[in-house]
């Protein structure tokens, strides 16, 4: 009996604790508030803070192991070392993360390892590379792509990394920065000189099975972009010295973080997003049924229909996989506080108080 009571209490506690609330202050005491676009962004962030895993990008470091960059949207992103370099494993070259958020790396011995991000234990998965692997990435079906420093890109089926077959030969140059998916396109950082310099961004059109159809060269991105990463549907590039965001539509860029230790042994190399197979569409609805059916999306500016408190529903859908979560959010409209002055004071120009006689 005690166990049953405890279980019920635990369930109710979590139900209450997990309830999201967005509170505003009413100006005219009618309990109706005009929620703006800015309010919408803050409401969505409530869900992201409580339910959605934080965006993370992994970067391999020359003789520095693997680091993780978090707080990508803030003005002060943070760096955390996941797997430090060791005497037996001084460096990793390339890094990739599949849809299960499993991490894979390559090293100087031309071996593809699966790496536990907590214990850093390595499991050899493939030794098929004839040369150093210059790029490594998964698509959303967990096929693995690699380049050995030529214009030929090879692909292995999920969980069969001993059998890479030709995927496409681009003719000249070589991939320096991965094969990452953003929406329905694949992006590759393309290089022409092994010693660094100019990089172009290739946009590749693929079919539903991620077979090559065609590609275009979108133009130059930042020099020495040796890593690309996709995270929650955004594209990032990594150079020796910085992590930056790329807008594929116009090739505009934004620096996210600079490498605090640029000397050669700390240069940044490969990159991968932890959530490369995830892009979320987040919408708000007035009823749970509307959220389920994905109809009647709330548009902003928006006024609540029920004075002082109304429950709305956020639908978060991974547009790549169709996985959907629905959570409730209470909009609380508090009346404006009332201030009553009990005494009257006169403030003289010299700052001194005088009392009326």
Coordinates of C-alpha atoms in Angstrom, one line a residue:
X1 CA 0.0 0.0 0.0
X2 CA 2.8 2.4 0.9
X3 CA 4.5 1.7 -2.4
X4 CA 1.2 2.5 -4.3
X5 CA 0.8 5.7 -2.4
X6 CA 4.4 6.7 -3.1
X7 CA 4.0 6.0 -6.8
X8 CA 0.8 8.1 -7.0
X9 CA 2.6 11.0 -5.2
X10 CA 5.6 10.7 -7.4
X11 CA 3.4 10.8 -10.5
X12 CA 1.5 13.9 -9.3
X13 CA 4.7 15.7 -8.3
X14 CA 6.2 15.2 -11.7
X15 CA 2.9 16.3 -13.4
X16 CA 2.8 19.5 -11.4
X17 CA 6.6 20.1 -11.6
X18 CA 6.6 19.7 -15.4
X19 CA 3.8 22.2 -16.0
X20 CA 5.1 25.2 -17.9
X21 CA 3.8 28.6 -17.0
X22 CA 4.3 31.9 -18.9
X23 CA 3.3 34.9 -16.7
X24 CA 2.6 38.5 -17.8
X25 CA 1.2 41.6 -16.2
X26 CA -2.1 43.2 -17.2
X27 CA -2.3 46.9 -17.6
X28 CA -6.1 47.5 -17.5
X29 CA -7.3 44.7 -15.2
X30 CA -9.5 43.0 -17.7
X31 CA -7.3 39.8 -17.8
X32 CA -6.8 40.1 -21.5
X33 CA -3.2 40.5 -22.8
X34 CA -1.9 41.2 -26.3
X35 CA 0.9 38.5 -26.7
X36 CA 3.5 39.6 -29.2
X37 CA 5.9 37.8 -31.5
X38 CA 8.5 38.3 -28.8
X39 CA 6.2 36.6 -26.3
X40 CA 5.8 33.7 -28.6
X41 CA 9.6 33.2 -28.8
X42 CA 9.8 33.2 -25.0
X43 CA 7.0 30.7 -24.7
X44 CA 8.7 28.3 -27.1
X45 CA 11.9 28.7 -25.2
X46 CA 10.1 27.5 -22.1
X47 CA 9.6 24.2 -23.8
X48 CA 13.1 24.1 -25.2
X49 CA 14.6 24.7 -21.7
X50 CA 12.5 21.9 -20.0
X51 CA 12.1 19.3 -22.7
X52 CA 14.5 19.7 -25.6
X53 CA 18.1 18.7 -25.4
X54 CA 20.5 21.6 -25.7
X55 CA 22.2 22.1 -29.0
X56 CA 25.8 20.7 -28.9
X57 CA 28.6 20.5 -31.5
X58 CA 31.5 18.2 -31.1
X59 CA 35.0 19.3 -32.5
X60 CA 38.2 17.2 -32.8
X61 CA 41.3 19.0 -31.7
X62 CA 44.9 18.4 -32.9
X63 CA 46.5 16.6 -30.0
X64 CA 43.6 17.8 -27.8
X65 CA 41.0 15.0 -28.0
X66 CA 37.3 16.0 -28.4
X67 CA 35.6 19.0 -27.1
X68 CA 31.9 19.9 -26.9
X69 CA 30.5 23.4 -27.6
X70 CA 27.2 24.3 -25.8
X71 CA 25.0 27.4 -25.4
X72 CA 25.3 28.1 -29.2
X73 CA 22.7 30.8 -29.2
X74 CA 24.1 32.8 -26.3
X75 CA 26.8 35.5 -26.4
X76 CA 29.0 33.3 -24.3
X77 CA 29.1 29.7 -25.7
X78 CA 30.9 27.2 -23.4
X79 CA 33.5 24.6 -24.1
X80 CA 33.7 21.3 -22.4
X81 CA 36.3 18.5 -23.0
X82 CA 34.6 15.2 -23.7
X83 CA 37.6 13.0 -24.3
X84 CA 41.1 14.3 -23.7
X85 CA 44.1 13.3 -25.7
X86 CA 46.2 10.4 -24.4
X87 CA 49.7 9.1 -25.1
X88 CA 48.3 6.2 -27.1
X89 CA 45.7 8.3 -28.9
X90 CA 47.1 11.8 -29.3
X91 CA 44.6 13.0 -31.8
X92 CA 41.4 12.2 -33.7
X93 CA 40.9 13.5 -37.3
X94 CA 37.2 13.4 -38.2
X95 CA 34.1 13.0 -36.2
X96 CA 30.5 12.0 -37.0
X97 CA 27.3 11.4 -35.0
X98 CA 24.4 9.2 -36.1
X99 CA 20.7 9.5 -35.5
X100 CA 21.1 7.5 -32.2
X101 CA 23.5 10.2 -31.1
X102 CA 26.4 7.7 -31.2
X103 CA 29.8 9.2 -31.8
X104 CA 32.3 7.9 -34.4
X105 CA 35.9 9.2 -35.0
X106 CA 38.9 8.5 -37.2
X107 CA 42.6 8.5 -36.2
X108 CA 46.0 8.5 -37.7
X109 CA 45.9 4.7 -38.0
X110 CA 43.0 5.1 -40.5
X111 CA 40.6 3.3 -38.2
X112 CA 37.0 4.3 -37.6
X113 CA 36.1 4.1 -33.9
X114 CA 32.8 4.2 -32.1
X115 CA 33.5 6.3 -29.0
X116 CA 31.5 6.4 -25.7
X117 CA 31.0 10.1 -25.0
X118 CA 31.0 9.4 -21.2
X119 CA 33.8 6.8 -20.7
X120 CA 35.7 7.6 -23.9
X121 CA 36.1 3.9 -24.5
X122 CA 36.7 3.1 -28.2
X123 CA 35.5 0.2 -30.3
X124 CA 37.0 -0.3 -33.7
X125 CA 34.4 -0.4 -36.4
X126 CA 36.3 -0.3 -39.7
X127 CA 39.9 -0.3 -41.1
X128 CA 39.1 0.1 -44.7
X129 CA 40.7 3.5 -45.4
X130 CA 43.7 3.6 -47.7
X131 CA 44.5 7.1 -46.7
X132 CA 43.7 9.6 -44.0
X133 CA 40.0 10.2 -43.9
X134 CA 39.4 13.9 -44.7
X135 CA 35.6 13.9 -44.1
X136 CA 33.1 11.7 -42.3
X137 CA 29.4 12.1 -41.8
X138 CA 26.1 10.2 -41.5
X139 CA 22.8 10.9 -43.4
X140 CA 19.4 10.4 -41.7
X141 CA 19.3 6.8 -42.7
X142 CA 22.7 6.4 -40.9
X143 CA 24.6 5.6 -44.0
X144 CA 28.2 6.7 -43.5
X145 CA 30.1 8.9 -46.0
X146 CA 33.8 9.3 -46.2
X147 CA 36.5 10.7 -48.3
X148 CA 40.2 9.6 -48.4
X149 CA 41.4 12.9 -49.7
X150 CA 40.3 12.5 -53.4
X151 CA 37.3 13.8 -55.3
X152 CA 35.6 10.4 -54.9
X153 CA 33.1 10.1 -52.0
X154 CA 32.3 6.6 -50.8
X155 CA 29.3 5.4 -48.7
X156 CA 28.7 2.4 -46.4
X157 CA 25.3 1.2 -45.2
X158 CA 24.3 1.6 -41.6
X159 CA 26.2 -0.8 -39.3
X160 CA 28.3 -2.2 -42.2
X161 CA 31.3 0.0 -42.2
X162 CA 33.6 -2.6 -43.7
X163 CA 32.0 -2.2 -47.1
X164 CA 32.3 1.3 -48.6
X165 CA 31.3 1.7 -52.2
X166 CA 31.6 4.7 -54.6
X167 CA 28.8 7.2 -54.1
X168 CA 29.9 10.1 -56.4
X169 CA 33.2 11.4 -58.0
X170 CA 33.2 15.2 -58.2
X171 CA 36.1 15.2 -60.6
X172 CA 38.6 17.6 -58.9
X173 CA 39.5 18.8 -55.4
X174 CA 38.3 16.9 -52.4
X175 CA 35.9 17.2 -49.4
X176 CA 37.4 18.9 -46.4
X177 CA 34.2 19.3 -44.4
X178 CA 31.8 16.4 -44.2
X179 CA 28.5 15.6 -45.9
X180 CA 25.8 17.0 -43.6
X181 CA 22.1 17.3 -44.2
X182 CA 20.1 20.5 -43.8
X183 CA 16.4 20.2 -44.8
X184 CA 16.5 18.1 -48.0
X185 CA 20.0 19.2 -49.2
X186 CA 23.5 17.8 -48.4
X187 CA 26.3 20.3 -47.8
X188 CA 30.1 19.7 -48.3
X189 CA 33.0 22.0 -47.7
X190 CA 35.2 21.5 -50.8
X191 CA 39.0 22.1 -50.8
X192 CA 41.6 22.3 -53.6
X193 CA 44.8 22.4 -51.6
X194 CA 45.9 20.0 -48.8
X195 CA 47.9 22.7 -47.2
X196 CA 44.8 24.9 -46.6
X197 CA 43.3 28.0 -48.2
X198 CA 40.1 28.4 -50.2
X199 CA 37.0 26.4 -49.4
X200 CA 33.7 26.4 -51.4
X201 CA 30.3 25.2 -50.2
X202 CA 28.8 22.5 -52.4
X203 CA 25.0 22.0 -52.2
X204 CA 24.0 18.4 -53.2
X205 CA 20.6 17.3 -54.3
X206 CA 19.8 13.7 -53.3
X207 CA 16.8 11.4 -53.6
X208 CA 14.8 9.8 -50.8
X209 CA 17.5 7.2 -50.4
X210 CA 20.2 9.8 -50.3
X211 CA 21.6 8.8 -53.7
X212 CA 23.4 11.6 -55.6
X213 CA 21.4 13.5 -58.2
X214 CA 23.3 16.8 -58.8
X215 CA 25.2 19.5 -57.1
X216 CA 26.0 23.2 -57.4
X217 CA 28.9 25.3 -56.0
X218 CA 27.3 28.0 -53.9
X219 CA 30.6 29.9 -53.6
X220 CA 33.4 30.6 -51.2
X221 CA 33.0 30.2 -47.4
X222 CA 35.7 30.9 -44.8
X223 CA 39.2 29.6 -45.7
X224 CA 40.4 26.4 -44.0
X225 CA 36.8 25.1 -43.2
X226 CA 37.9 21.6 -42.4
X227 CA 34.7 20.6 -40.6
X228 CA 30.9 21.0 -41.2
X229 CA 28.2 20.3 -38.7
X230 CA 24.4 20.4 -38.8
X231 CA 22.6 21.0 -35.5
X232 CA 18.8 21.3 -35.2
X233 CA 18.6 22.3 -38.9
X234 CA 21.3 24.9 -38.8
X235 CA 24.6 24.6 -40.7
X236 CA 28.0 25.3 -39.0
X237 CA 31.6 25.4 -40.2
X238 CA 34.8 24.8 -38.3
X239 CA 38.2 26.3 -39.1
X240 CA 41.4 25.9 -37.2
X241 CA 40.5 29.0 -35.2
X242 CA 36.7 29.3 -35.0
X243 CA 33.2 27.8 -35.1
X244 CA 30.8 29.8 -37.2
X245 CA 27.2 29.6 -38.6
X246 CA 26.5 29.5 -42.3
X247 CA 23.3 30.6 -44.0
X248 CA 23.3 28.5 -47.2
X249 CA 20.7 30.8 -48.9
X250 CA 23.1 33.8 -49.1
X251 CA 26.4 32.4 -47.6
X252 CA 26.3 35.0 -44.8
X253 CA 28.2 33.8 -41.7
X254 CA 28.3 34.5 -38.0
X255 CA 31.1 33.7 -35.6
X256 CA 29.9 31.5 -32.7
X257 CA 33.2 30.9 -30.9
X258 CA 36.9 31.5 -31.4
X259 CA 39.5 28.9 -30.5
X260 CA 41.1 30.2 -27.3
X261 CA 44.3 28.2 -28.1
X262 CA 45.2 28.6 -31.8
X263 CA 48.8 27.2 -31.7
X264 CA 49.1 24.1 -33.9
X265 CA 48.6 21.5 -31.2
X266 CA 45.2 23.0 -30.4
X267 CA 43.9 23.6 -33.9
X268 CA 40.3 22.6 -34.5
X269 CA 39.6 19.9 -37.2
X270 CA 36.5 17.8 -37.6
X271 CA 33.0 18.7 -36.5
X272 CA 29.6 17.1 -35.9
X273 CA 26.3 18.1 -34.4
X274 CA 24.7 15.9 -31.7
X275 CA 21.3 16.4 -33.2
X276 CA 22.1 16.3 -36.9
X277 CA 19.0 14.2 -37.6
X278 CA 16.6 16.6 -35.9
X279 CA 14.9 19.8 -37.1
X280 CA 11.9 20.9 -35.0
X281 CA 8.8 22.7 -36.1
X282 CA 7.2 24.2 -33.1
X283 CA 3.7 25.7 -33.1
X284 CA 1.1 26.8 -30.5
X285 CA -2.6 25.8 -30.4
X286 CA -5.6 26.7 -28.2
X287 CA -6.7 23.1 -27.7
X288 CA -5.0 19.7 -27.4
X289 CA -7.1 18.4 -30.3
X290 CA -5.9 21.1 -32.6
X291 CA -2.3 20.4 -31.6
X292 CA -2.9 16.7 -32.3
X293 CA -4.4 17.4 -35.7
X294 CA -2.0 20.2 -36.5
X295 CA -4.8 22.7 -37.4
X296 CA -5.7 26.2 -36.3
X297 CA -2.2 27.3 -35.4
X298 CA -2.2 30.4 -33.1
X299 CA -0.9 33.5 -34.9
X300 CA 0.7 36.4 -33.2
X301 CA -0.1 39.0 -32.0
X302 CA -2.6 37.0 -30.0
X303 CA -5.1 37.8 -27.3
X304 CA -6.1 35.1 -24.8
X305 CA -9.8 34.1 -24.9
X306 CA -10.1 33.2 -21.2
X307 CA -9.3 36.2 -18.8
X308 CA -6.4 35.9 -16.4
X309 CA -5.4 32.3 -17.2
X310 CA -5.6 30.2 -20.3
X311 CA -3.9 26.9 -21.2
X312 CA -2.5 26.6 -24.7
X313 CA -0.6 23.6 -26.3
X314 CA 2.8 23.5 -27.9
X315 CA 3.3 20.9 -30.7
X316 CA 7.0 20.1 -31.4
X317 CA 7.5 17.9 -34.5
X318 CA 10.8 16.6 -35.9
X319 CA 10.2 17.3 -39.6
X320 CA 12.7 14.7 -40.6
X321 CA 11.3 11.7 -38.6
X322 CA 7.7 12.8 -37.8
X323 CA 8.2 12.3 -34.1
X324 CA 5.9 14.6 -32.2
X325 CA 5.5 15.9 -28.6
X326 CA 2.7 18.0 -27.3
X327 CA 3.0 19.9 -24.0
X328 CA 0.6 22.3 -22.2
X329 CA 1.6 25.8 -21.2
X330 CA -0.4 28.0 -18.8
X331 CA -0.7 31.7 -19.8
X332 CA -1.1 33.6 -16.5
X333 CA -2.2 37.3 -16.8
X334 CA -1.7 39.0 -13.4
X335 CA -3.5 42.2 -12.6
X336 CA -1.3 45.3 -12.3
X337 CA -0.1 45.9 -8.7
X338 CA -1.8 48.8 -6.9
X339 CA 0.4 51.4 -5.1
X340 CA -1.2 53.5 -2.4
X341 CA 0.9 56.4 -0.9
X342 CA 0.1 56.9 2.8
X343 CA 2.1 60.0 3.4
X344 CA 3.0 63.1 1.4
X345 CA 6.5 64.4 1.2
X346 CA 8.0 67.5 -0.5
X347 CA 11.5 67.2 -2.0
X348 CA 13.2 70.5 -2.1
X349 CA 15.7 71.5 -4.9
X350 CA 18.6 71.1 -2.6
X351 CA 17.6 67.5 -1.8
X352 CA 16.5 68.2 1.8
X353 CA 13.1 67.2 3.2
X354 CA 10.8 69.8 4.8
X355 CA 7.8 69.0 6.9
X356 CA 4.7 71.1 6.5
X357 CA 3.8 73.2 9.6

